[in-house]
Every structure is written in structure tokens, then in C-alpha cells.
CSV table of C-alpha atoms and ligand atoms in Angstrom, one decimal:
chain,number,residue,atom,x,y,z
A,659,MET,CA,103.8,143.3,150.1
A,660,MET,CA,103.1,143.8,146.1
A,661,LYS,CA,106.1,141.6,145.1
A,662,LYS,CA,105.3,138.7,147.4
A,663,PHE,CA,101.9,138.9,145.7
A,664,ILE,CA,103.2,138.3,142.4
A,665,ILE,CA,105.6,135.6,143.8
A,666,ASN,CA,102.7,133.4,145.2
A,667,ILE,CA,100.6,134.5,141.8
A,668,ASN,CA,103.2,132.9,139.9
A,669,PHE,CA,103.6,129.9,142.1
A,670,ILE,CA,99.6,129.2,141.7
A,671,LEU,CA,99.8,129.4,138.3
A,672,LEU,CA,103.0,126.8,138.0
A,673,THR,CA,101.6,124.4,140.2
A,674,SER,CA,98.1,124.4,138.9
A,675,PHE,CA,99.6,124.1,135.0
A,676,LEU,CA,102.1,121.1,136.8
A,677,SER,CA,98.9,119.5,138.2
A,678,ILE,CA,97.1,119.7,134.5
A,679,ALA,CA,100.2,118.4,133.0
A,680,HIS,CA,100.3,115.7,135.8
A,681,ALA,CA,96.5,115.1,135.1
A,682,GLU,CA,96.7,114.7,131.7
A,683,PRO,CA,100.0,113.2,130.3
A,684,LYS,CA,101.0,113.9,126.8
A,685,SER,CA,99.8,110.5,124.8
A,686,ILE,CA,100.1,109.2,121.3
A,687,GLU,CA,98.5,106.1,119.9
A,688,VAL,CA,99.7,104.6,116.9
A,689,LEU,CA,97.8,102.0,115.2
A,690,HIS,CA,100.0,99.4,113.2
A,691,TRP,CA,100.4,95.7,112.5
A,692,TRP,CA,104.0,95.4,113.2
A,693,THR,CA,104.0,92.4,115.8
A,694,SER,CA,106.8,90.0,114.3
A,695,GLY,CA,109.9,90.5,116.4
A,696,GLY,CA,111.6,92.3,114.0
A,697,GLU,CA,108.5,94.5,113.2
A,698,ALA,CA,108.3,95.1,117.3
A,699,GLN,CA,111.8,95.7,117.7
A,700,ALA,CA,111.3,98.6,115.0
A,701,ILE,CA,108.3,100.1,116.6
A,702,ASP,CA,110.0,100.1,119.9
A,703,VAL,CA,112.5,102.4,118.1
A,704,LEU,CA,109.9,104.8,118.0
A,705,LYS,CA,108.1,104.4,121.4
A,706,LYS,CA,111.5,104.9,123.2
A,707,GLU,CA,111.8,108.2,121.2
A,708,MET,CA,108.4,109.2,121.8
A,709,GLU,CA,109.0,108.3,125.7
A,710,SER,CA,112.2,110.5,125.6
A,711,GLN,CA,110.2,113.5,124.6
A,712,GLY,CA,107.7,113.0,127.7
A,713,PHE,CA,105.0,111.1,125.8
A,714,GLN,CA,103.1,108.4,127.2
A,715,TRP,CA,102.9,105.4,124.6
A,716,LYS,CA,99.5,104.2,124.7
A,717,ASN,CA,99.6,100.2,123.9
A,718,GLY,CA,97.0,98.3,122.2
A,719,GLY,CA,97.8,99.7,118.6
A,720,SER,CA,98.9,96.7,117.0
A,721,ILE,CA,97.1,94.2,115.3
A,722,MET,CA,98.6,91.0,114.5
A,723,GLY,CA,98.9,89.9,110.6
A,724,GLY,CA,101.3,90.6,108.2
A,725,GLY,CA,100.6,92.7,105.1
A,726,GLY,CA,97.6,94.8,107.5
A,727,GLU,CA,94.7,92.9,106.3
A,728,GLN,CA,93.3,92.8,109.8
A,729,GLN,CA,93.8,96.1,110.6
A,730,ARG,CA,91.9,97.6,107.4
A,731,LEU,CA,88.9,96.2,109.7
A,732,VAL,CA,90.1,97.3,112.9
A,733,ILE,CA,90.3,100.8,111.6
A,734,LYS,CA,86.9,101.2,110.4
A,735,ALA,CA,85.6,99.9,113.6
A,736,ARG,CA,87.5,102.7,115.5
A,737,ILE,CA,86.5,105.4,113.3
A,738,ASN,CA,83.0,104.7,113.6
A,739,ALA,CA,82.9,104.6,117.3
A,740,HIS,CA,84.5,108.0,117.1
A,741,THR,CA,87.8,106.8,119.2
A,742,PRO,CA,90.4,106.9,116.2
A,743,PRO,CA,93.9,106.4,117.2
A,744,ASP,CA,96.2,109.2,116.8
A,745,ALA,CA,97.8,107.8,113.8
A,746,MET,CA,97.7,104.5,111.6
A,747,LEU,CA,99.8,103.0,109.2
A,748,ILE,CA,98.4,103.5,106.1
A,749,GLN,CA,99.6,102.6,102.5
A,750,GLY,CA,99.2,103.9,98.8
A,751,ASN,CA,96.0,104.8,97.5
A,752,ILE,CA,94.2,104.2,101.0
A,753,ILE,CA,95.8,107.6,102.0
A,754,LYS,CA,93.7,109.1,99.0
A,755,ASN,CA,90.5,106.8,100.2
A,756,TYR,CA,90.8,108.5,103.6
A,757,THR,CA,91.6,111.7,102.7
A,758,ASP,CA,88.3,112.0,100.3
A,759,ASN,CA,86.4,110.8,103.3
A,760,ASN,CA,87.9,113.5,105.5
A,761,LEU,CA,89.7,111.6,108.0
A,762,LEU,CA,93.0,112.8,108.0
A,763,SER,CA,94.5,115.7,109.1
A,764,ASN,CA,96.2,118.0,106.6
A,765,LEU,CA,100.5,118.2,107.6
A,766,ASP,CA,101.3,121.0,105.1
A,767,ALA,CA,102.4,123.4,107.3
A,768,LEU,CA,104.6,121.0,108.9
A,769,ALA,CA,106.0,119.5,105.5
A,770,ALA,CA,107.2,123.4,104.5
A,771,LYS,CA,108.7,124.2,107.8
A,772,GLU,CA,110.9,121.3,107.6
A,773,ASN,CA,111.4,121.0,103.8
A,774,TRP,CA,109.9,117.6,103.1
A,775,ALA,CA,109.5,118.7,99.4
A,776,LYS,CA,113.4,118.5,99.3
A,777,ILE,CA,114.5,115.5,101.2
A,778,ILE,CA,111.6,113.1,100.5
A,779,PRO,CA,112.0,111.1,97.1
A,780,GLU,CA,109.6,112.1,94.1
A,781,PRO,CA,107.8,108.8,93.7
A,782,LEU,CA,106.7,108.9,97.7
A,783,GLN,CA,105.7,112.3,97.3
A,784,LYS,CA,103.2,111.4,94.8
A,785,ILE,CA,101.8,109.0,97.4
A,786,VAL,CA,101.3,111.1,100.1
A,787,LYS,CA,100.4,114.1,98.6
A,788,ILE,CA,96.7,114.3,97.5
A,789,ASN,CA,95.3,117.3,95.8
A,790,ARG,CA,99.1,118.9,96.4
A,791,HIS,CA,98.5,118.7,100.3
A,792,TRP,CA,100.6,116.4,102.4
A,793,MET,CA,98.5,113.9,104.2
A,794,ALA,CA,101.1,111.2,105.6
A,795,VAL,CA,104.1,110.9,106.9
A,796,PRO,CA,106.5,108.3,105.0
A,797,ILE,CA,108.6,106.4,107.7
A,798,ASN,CA,110.9,104.1,105.1
A,799,ILE,CA,111.3,102.0,101.5
A,800,HIS,CA,110.7,98.4,101.5
A,801,ARG,CA,111.9,96.9,98.3
A,802,SER,CA,109.4,93.7,97.7
A,803,HIS,CA,111.2,91.3,95.4
A,804,TRP,CA,114.2,90.1,97.4
A,805,ILE,CA,115.5,86.8,98.1
A,806,TRP,CA,116.8,85.9,101.5
A,807,ALA,CA,119.0,83.1,101.8
A,808,ASN,CA,120.7,81.1,104.4
A,809,LYS,CA,124.5,81.7,103.6
A,810,LYS,CA,125.5,78.3,105.2
A,811,ILE,CA,123.8,76.2,103.3
A,812,PHE,CA,124.6,78.2,99.9
A,813,ASP,CA,128.3,77.6,101.2
A,814,LYS,CA,127.9,74.2,102.1
A,815,LEU,CA,126.4,73.2,98.8
A,816,HIS,CA,129.0,75.7,96.7
A,817,ILE,CA,126.1,77.9,95.3
A,818,THR,CA,125.8,81.3,94.7
A,819,PRO,CA,123.0,83.9,94.2
A,820,PRO,CA,121.2,83.1,90.6
A,821,LYS,CA,121.4,85.3,88.1
A,822,SER,CA,118.5,83.9,86.2
A,823,PHE,CA,115.6,81.9,87.0
A,824,SER,CA,116.6,78.8,85.1
A,825,GLU,CA,119.7,79.3,87.8
A,826,LEU,CA,117.3,79.6,90.5
A,827,ILE,CA,115.6,76.2,89.4
A,828,GLN,CA,119.2,74.5,89.1
A,829,ILE,CA,119.9,75.5,92.3
A,830,SER,CA,116.8,74.6,94.1
A,831,GLU,CA,116.9,70.8,93.0
A,832,LYS,CA,120.8,70.6,94.5
A,833,ILE,CA,119.2,72.2,97.8
A,834,LYS,CA,116.2,69.5,97.7
A,835,LYS,CA,118.8,67.1,97.1
A,836,ALA,CA,120.8,67.9,99.9
A,837,GLY,CA,117.7,67.5,102.3
A,838,TYR,CA,117.1,71.3,102.5
A,839,ILE,CA,113.5,72.8,101.6
A,840,PRO,CA,114.4,75.4,98.5
A,841,LEU,CA,111.9,77.9,99.3
A,842,ALA,CA,110.2,79.0,102.8
A,843,HIS,CA,106.8,80.2,102.2
A,844,GLY,CA,103.6,80.9,103.8
A,845,GLY,CA,100.3,80.3,102.0
A,846,GLN,CA,98.5,83.5,102.4
A,847,SER,CA,97.1,85.3,99.9
A,848,TRP,CA,99.4,88.6,100.4
A,849,GLN,CA,102.5,86.3,100.3
A,850,ASP,CA,101.3,84.6,97.4
A,851,ALA,CA,101.0,87.9,95.4
A,852,ILE,CA,104.7,88.8,96.5
A,853,LEU,CA,105.8,86.0,94.7
A,854,PHE,CA,103.3,86.8,91.6
A,855,ASP,CA,104.3,90.3,91.1
A,856,SER,CA,108.2,89.4,91.5
A,857,ALA,CA,107.6,86.7,88.7
A,858,VAL,CA,105.6,89.6,86.9
A,859,LEU,CA,108.8,91.9,87.0
A,860,SER,CA,111.2,89.2,86.4
A,861,VAL,CA,109.4,88.0,83.0
A,862,GLY,CA,108.1,91.0,81.6
A,863,GLY,CA,110.0,93.7,83.0
A,864,ILE,CA,109.1,97.0,84.9
A,865,HIS,CA,106.8,98.7,81.9
A,866,PHE,CA,104.9,95.2,81.2
A,867,TYR,CA,104.8,95.1,85.1
A,868,LYS,CA,103.0,98.5,85.1
A,869,LYS,CA,100.9,97.9,82.0
A,870,ALA,CA,99.6,95.0,83.6
A,871,LEU,CA,99.0,95.3,87.4
A,872,VAL,CA,99.1,99.3,87.7
A,873,ASP,CA,97.1,99.9,84.5
A,874,LEU,CA,95.3,97.0,84.3
A,875,ASP,CA,95.8,97.1,80.4
A,876,LYS,CA,93.9,94.1,78.9
A,877,THR,CA,96.6,93.2,76.4
A,878,ALA,CA,98.9,92.8,78.9
A,879,LEU,CA,97.0,90.7,81.3
A,880,ASN,CA,96.1,88.4,78.2
A,881,SER,CA,99.4,87.8,76.8
A,882,GLU,CA,101.9,85.0,76.5
A,883,THR,CA,104.4,86.9,79.1
A,884,MET,CA,101.3,86.5,81.6
A,885,LYS,CA,101.3,82.6,81.1
A,886,LYS,CA,104.8,82.7,81.6
A,887,VAL,CA,104.4,84.2,85.0
A,888,PHE,CA,102.3,81.5,86.0
A,889,GLU,CA,104.5,79.2,84.5
A,890,GLN,CA,107.1,80.9,87.2
A,891,LEU,CA,104.8,80.5,89.7
A,892,LYS,CA,104.2,76.5,89.1
A,893,GLN,CA,108.1,76.1,89.4
A,894,LEU,CA,108.0,78.1,92.8
A,895,ARG,CA,105.1,76.0,93.7
A,896,SER,CA,107.4,72.8,93.6
A,897,MET,CA,110.5,74.4,95.8
A,898,ILE,CA,107.9,74.8,99.0
A,899,ASP,CA,107.2,72.0,101.5
A,900,LYS,CA,103.6,70.6,102.0
A,901,ASN,CA,102.9,72.5,105.5
A,902,PHE,CA,102.9,75.9,103.8
A,903,MET,CA,99.4,76.9,104.1
A,904,ASP,CA,98.5,79.7,106.3
A,905,ARG,CA,101.9,79.7,107.8
A,906,GLU,CA,103.0,83.6,109.0
A,907,TRP,CA,105.9,85.2,106.7
A,908,ASN,CA,108.1,85.6,110.1
A,909,LEU,CA,108.0,81.8,110.6
A,910,ALA,CA,108.8,81.3,107.0
A,911,THR,CA,111.8,83.5,107.8
A,912,ALA,CA,112.5,81.3,111.1
A,913,MET,CA,113.1,78.4,108.6
A,914,VAL,CA,115.5,80.2,106.9
A,915,ILE,CA,117.1,81.6,110.0
A,916,HIS,CA,117.5,77.9,111.5
A,917,GLU,CA,118.8,76.3,108.4
A,918,LYS,CA,115.6,74.4,107.7
A,919,ALA,CA,115.0,76.2,104.2
A,920,ALA,CA,117.5,77.9,102.0
A,921,MET,CA,115.4,80.8,100.8
A,922,GLN,CA,112.7,83.1,101.0
A,923,ILE,CA,111.2,85.6,98.6
A,924,MET,CA,109.8,88.6,100.4
A,925,GLY,CA,110.1,92.0,101.1
A,926,ASP,CA,112.9,93.4,103.5
A,927,TRP,CA,110.9,93.4,106.3
A,928,VAL,CA,112.5,89.7,106.4
A,929,LYS,CA,116.0,91.6,107.4
A,930,GLY,CA,114.5,93.0,110.8
A,931,GLU,CA,114.1,89.1,111.7
A,932,PHE,CA,117.5,88.2,110.9
A,933,ILE,CA,118.6,91.1,112.6
A,934,LYS,CA,116.5,90.3,115.7
A,935,ALA,CA,118.1,87.0,115.8
A,936,GLY,CA,121.5,88.6,115.8
A,937,LYS,CA,122.5,87.5,112.1
A,938,LYS,CA,124.4,89.8,109.8
A,939,PRO,CA,124.1,90.4,106.2
A,940,ASN,CA,126.8,88.6,104.3
A,941,GLN,CA,128.0,86.6,107.2
A,942,ASP,CA,124.8,84.8,108.2
A,943,PHE,CA,122.6,85.5,105.6
A,944,LEU,CA,122.4,86.9,101.8
A,945,CYS,CA,120.3,89.4,100.4
A,946,PHE,CA,119.5,89.4,96.1
A,947,GLU,CA,117.2,90.6,94.1
A,948,TYR,CA,114.5,88.0,92.5
A,949,PRO,CA,116.3,86.9,89.5
A,950,GLY,CA,115.4,88.7,86.3
A,951,THR,CA,114.4,91.8,88.7
A,952,GLN,CA,117.8,93.5,88.5
A,953,GLY,CA,117.9,97.1,88.0
A,954,ASN,CA,114.5,97.7,88.9
A,955,PHE,CA,113.1,98.9,92.3
A,956,LEU,CA,109.1,97.6,93.4
A,957,PHE,CA,108.4,99.2,96.3
A,958,ILE,CA,105.9,100.1,99.3
A,959,SER,CA,106.4,102.7,101.8
A,960,ASP,CA,105.1,102.6,105.2
A,961,THR,CA,103.6,105.9,105.7
A,962,PHE,CA,101.4,107.3,108.8
A,963,GLY,CA,98.6,109.0,108.5
A,964,MET,CA,97.4,111.2,111.5
A,965,LEU,CA,93.8,110.7,112.1
A,966,ASN,CA,91.6,113.9,112.5
A,967,ALA,CA,91.7,114.2,116.3
A,968,PRO,CA,90.5,117.0,119.1
A,969,LYS,CA,92.7,120.1,119.1
A,970,ASN,CA,94.8,118.9,122.1
A,971,GLN,CA,96.3,116.2,120.2
A,972,ILE,CA,97.3,117.8,117.3
A,973,ASN,CA,100.8,118.9,118.9
A,974,SER,CA,101.6,115.5,119.9
A,975,GLN,CA,100.7,114.1,116.2
A,976,HIS,CA,102.9,116.8,114.8
A,977,THR,CA,105.6,115.8,117.4
A,978,LEU,CA,105.3,112.5,116.4
A,979,ALA,CA,105.3,113.3,112.4
A,980,THR,CA,108.5,115.4,112.8
A,981,THR,CA,110.2,112.5,114.9
A,982,MET,CA,109.3,110.1,112.2
A,983,MET,CA,111.0,112.2,109.6
A,984,ASN,CA,114.1,112.9,111.5
A,985,LYS,CA,117.4,111.4,109.9
A,986,THR,CA,119.0,110.0,112.9
A,987,PHE,CA,115.5,108.2,113.9
A,988,GLN,CA,115.3,107.2,110.4
A,989,GLU,CA,118.6,105.4,110.2
A,990,LYS,CA,118.0,103.5,113.5
A,991,PHE,CA,114.4,102.5,112.7
A,992,ASN,CA,114.9,101.6,109.5
A,993,GLN,CA,117.8,99.4,110.2
A,994,ALA,CA,115.7,97.2,113.1
A,995,LYS,CA,112.7,97.2,110.1
A,996,GLY,CA,115.0,96.1,107.3
A,997,SER,CA,113.6,99.0,104.8
A,998,ILE,CA,115.8,102.0,103.9
A,999,PRO,CA,114.8,105.7,105.2
A,1000,SER,CA,112.6,107.5,103.1
A,1001,ARG,CA,114.9,110.5,102.8
A,1002,LEU,CA,117.5,111.3,100.1
A,1003,ASP,CA,120.1,112.7,102.2
A,1004,ILE,CA,121.3,109.6,104.1
A,1005,ASN,CA,125.1,108.6,104.4
A,1006,PRO,CA,125.0,105.3,102.9
A,1007,GLU,CA,127.9,104.3,105.3
A,1008,ASN,CA,125.5,104.4,108.0
A,1009,LEU,CA,123.8,101.5,106.7
A,1010,ASP,CA,124.2,97.4,106.5
A,1011,ASP,CA,125.1,96.0,103.4
A,1012,CYS,CA,121.6,94.9,102.5
A,1013,ALA,CA,120.5,98.3,102.9
A,1014,LYS,CA,123.7,100.0,101.4
A,1015,LYS,CA,122.5,97.9,98.1
A,1016,SER,CA,118.9,98.9,98.4
A,1017,TYR,CA,119.5,102.6,98.9
A,1018,SER,CA,122.0,102.7,95.6
A,1019,ASP,CA,119.6,100.7,93.8
A,1020,PHE,CA,116.7,102.9,94.2
A,1021,LYS,CA,118.7,106.1,93.7
A,1022,GLN,CA,119.9,104.5,90.1
A,1023,ALA,CA,116.2,103.4,89.7
A,1024,LEU,CA,115.1,106.8,90.3
A,1025,LYS,CA,117.6,107.8,87.5
A,1026,ASN,CA,116.5,105.7,85.2
A,1027,ASN,CA,112.5,105.6,86.0
A,1028,THR,CA,112.6,102.4,87.2
A,1029,ALA,CA,111.3,102.8,90.7
A,1030,LEU,CA,107.6,101.7,90.9
A,1031,GLN,CA,105.1,101.5,93.9
A,1032,ARG,CA,104.1,97.7,93.9
A,1033,PHE,CA,100.7,96.9,92.2
A,1034,ASP,CA,98.7,96.0,95.7
A,1035,THR,CA,98.8,99.6,97.1
A,1036,ASN,CA,98.6,101.2,93.3
A,1037,ILE,CA,94.9,100.0,92.2
A,1038,PRO,CA,91.5,99.9,93.6
A,1039,SER,CA,90.9,97.6,96.3
A,1040,GLU,CA,88.4,95.5,94.2
A,1041,GLU,CA,90.7,94.3,91.5
A,1042,ARG,CA,93.8,93.8,94.1
A,1043,THR,CA,91.1,91.5,95.6
A,1044,ILE,CA,90.4,89.7,92.3
A,1045,ILE,CA,94.4,89.4,91.6
A,1046,PHE,CA,95.2,88.0,94.8
A,1047,ASN,CA,92.2,85.8,94.8
A,1048,VAL,CA,93.0,84.1,91.4
A,1049,VAL,CA,96.7,84.2,92.4
A,1050,SER,CA,96.2,82.4,95.2
A,1051,HIS,CA,93.7,80.0,93.9
A,1052,PHE,CA,96.3,79.0,91.2
A,1053,PHE,CA,99.1,78.8,93.5
A,1054,GLN,CA,97.7,77.0,96.8
A,1055,LYS,CA,95.2,74.6,95.1
A,1056,ASN,CA,97.7,73.6,92.3
A,1057,ASN,CA,95.1,72.4,89.9
A,1058,GLN,CA,95.3,74.6,87.1
A,1059,SER,CA,97.2,75.0,84.0
A,1060,PRO,CA,99.1,78.6,83.4
A,1061,GLU,CA,96.5,79.2,80.4
A,1062,GLU,CA,93.4,78.4,82.8
A,1063,ALA,CA,95.1,81.2,85.4
A,1064,VAL,CA,95.4,83.4,82.7
A,1065,LYS,CA,91.6,83.1,81.5
A,1066,ALA,CA,90.5,83.6,85.0
A,1067,LEU,CA,92.5,86.5,85.9
A,1068,ASN,CA,90.7,88.1,82.7
A,1069,TYR,CA,87.2,86.8,83.2
A,1070,CYS,CA,87.4,87.8,87.0
A,1071,LEU,CA,88.4,91.4,86.0
A,1072,ASP,CA,86.3,91.6,83.2
A,1073,ASN,CA,83.2,90.1,85.0
A,1074,HIS,CA,83.9,92.3,88.0
A,1075,THR,CA,84.1,95.8,85.8
A,1076,ARG,CA,81.0,95.0,84.2
A,1077,LYS,CA,79.3,94.4,87.2
A,1078,GLN,CA,80.7,97.6,89.2
A,1079,GLY,CA,82.3,96.4,92.5
A,1080,PHE,CA,80.7,93.0,92.6
A,1081,ILE,CA,82.8,90.5,92.5
A,1082,SER,CA,81.7,87.3,91.0
A,1083,LEU,CA,82.6,83.6,92.9
A,1084,SER,CA,80.8,82.0,90.2
A,1085,TYR,CA,83.9,81.2,88.1
A,1086,GLU,CA,86.2,78.5,89.9
A,1087,GLY,CA,89.1,80.9,90.4
A,1088,CYS,CA,88.1,84.1,91.2
B,2131,GAL,C1,104.0,95.2,104.7
B,2131,GAL,C2,104.9,96.4,105.2
B,2131,GAL,C3,106.0,96.0,106.1
B,2131,GAL,C4,105.5,94.8,106.9
B,2131,GAL,C5,104.9,93.7,105.9
B,2131,GAL,C6,104.7,92.3,106.9
B,2131,GAL,O1,102.8,95.7,103.9
B,2131,GAL,O2,104.8,97.4,104.4
B,2131,GAL,O3,106.2,97.0,106.8
B,2131,GAL,O4,105.1,94.8,108.0
B,2131,GAL,O5,104.0,94.2,105.6
B,2131,GAL,O6,103.6,92.8,107.9
């Protein structure tokens, strides 16, 4: 009798547990801006991985717009409405900003358990650890100063990856003569900034880059070197087609994939588009550094912050973080995304040719102290906006001389500093 009673109680407990579990399926919502073909393919790897662990993947988390410009607005609204997602794609110094505003949950316990301090490269730790606390999960490392080229066009015209900027000009002329667009580009400020900072790195080297764009050092910003950077930009401007304004980066990539354009200067999320189109590195496309930047490694890490959540979501957030740091997951995800894993213990044999190069260049740059986080997520957002504006104005309107652009850059940054947060639009070019 007693035994039967216990069994019945157990049965009741079990069924009520199951019905609770049934009523509230584990779910996870991740906000990001990965909507291009390659990006969607990568986020799908994460979705499937979470689903295989019993999670319902909540849709509606992706916001169109390369580089995350739109997401920054949407997330503010979600936070103000007290309906934050469980996790969000967040980069660079925005992590500090969110931490200071008490919006992110602390991942110290998980990081200790999984030994993140040992496996995550130092420069990435500096980004995701705020006041020695782990506040975000780095899922990858993107390198920004690549050139992606259509191999068929290169082979047909007997050209090889240029080693210097003047070689880049020479091959571009050849490409143009043969009827192709040398450079596919989209006129959006964050894309223009990719060309700009590749040029800064190429003309000035990594120490100059840091001085000018990260430390915002006045002498560097006002130098002859900076003038040469804008000269390079002017030359790049002559390599693009006239319909470039507002073109999304992935549509520029499609021009290279479909043999309309020969090259694109862009981060390695471009590789995701090639992979999605069934193309292979060194067979269908080439990947090489923007000439003059060899040996350096400017990077962007896509990191995810877990937003402060009701207690019942904390376990889900931790499962998400554990999944994102998992070695096999990272290999699969980053193959689709175009980036390299954020772990130091990856077997390079598991990577394709471009990723293999990137991974070994990154490790070498770590040794040589030539790996640096890109400026756009490394400086306060006001300064970032000003630099973006000046560069875009110069590049898109194409009516200033390099001297004028240097003057605008300095004037706009100075003006802003003096007026504390107020961005003056009175000067043409800010
Ligand atoms: C970058 C991001 C990449 C890629 C790119 C274009 O900021 O790090 O993952 O998505 O924007 O959308």
C-alpha cells in the first residue's frame, strides 16, 4: 500500500514536472545584425546547436544592416521597454558602456569553470573583461584589411596579388581596360571606414595607426602620413563604379563572385558569402592583405553580452555561452562566418586556406605585438562618428583635396572635444 502511494506521488511529481516543462519550453533570443547569406548561414549553425540541446530559438532577433548601425538603435528601445533579448552581439568598448550601465550579467563563474583565461587570446580578454570581470563571450576573430579577388579574372589577365599600393594601381588599370570594375564597394560610412583604416595601416604602419586612430594623437592626425592616407583613398575612389552609393557590402561581394568586379576590400565576413555560393579559396577566389599591411592584424571580435535577465533565463544564457566557446562549434561556425575561432587551441588543419593564413598571421602578430583591435570599436562613439563622417564625406562626395580632408578631420575632432559631446556640423565635412 505504502509502496504504491510512493509510486503514485512520484508519478504525479513527474507528470507535473513534465507539464511545467511542456508549458515553458526553454527558449533563447539572440539579437544580432547577421542577415546576409553568409551571416545567416553562420547564425544557423548556432541556432541548430541550441535546438539540439532542447532550446526554442526565438526569431526576430536579427536586424538588417551590416556593421550593426541599426541594432544599436533597436537595442536601446528593447532595454527601455524592459524586454531585452537574452543575448546580443556587442563589440569593443560598447561592452564597457553596457557594463557601466549595469545591463550585462557577469560570467566569471562560467569563465573560471571553462578556463577561458587559458584559451582566449590576451587582446580579446582585454575587450571582454571589464574591471577584471568577464562580461561578454568572444565567438570569433575577424580581420578587417583583406582584399577578396575573383581568381578567374586574375588568371585571365595574368595578374597576381599586389604586394604594394602602386602594384594595386597597376593591376587596377589592367582590370579596367579589360572591362571589369576593379573594386566593388558600397558607399556607406562604415564601409568607407574599412578602406580608410586599411590605408592608415598601409601608409603608416601599426604604431602610427594606434597613435592616430586609437590614441587620437594630434601630431599623427595632422601629419604628412595622414595626407598620404587620403591620397590613397582618392586613388581607391577611382577604382569603383558610379553606382556604389548605399550598396550593401554583400551586394558588392556578389559583384566579385559573379565576375563583374575583380576585388573587394573588406573584412573576412566576405568569405562567408563566397562559401555560401559554393566557392572555394584559391580555386574560385583569392584572399590577401591590403598591400602594405602584411604582418599586422587589425581585428574585430564578435562578442555576445548576456543581458541581465530574470533568474529562469540564467541557465539558458550560460548554455548559450558554453556553446559559443565550444571548440567544435567554433570551427563549424567560423567556417561559415569567414572568421577564425577565438581560441588558441585550434588545429589549423581543420581550417580552410584563408582561415589557416589568418590564424597563423594572428598568432605571429600576437608574438610581434602587431595585433590590434580596429579603431571603430576602440574609441568613444562621438569620435568614431566624426571620423566616419569626415572619411565618408571625402570619399563619397569626392570634392576635397587630401589636405582639406586632413584639415576637416582635425577641425572636426578638435571642435568636438572643446564642445564636449557636441558634434558641430557648421564645417563642411564633419
Ligand atoms: C561587422 C561584424 C561582422 C559582420 C560585419 C558586416 O561589424 O563584426 O561579423 O557581420 O559587421 O555585417
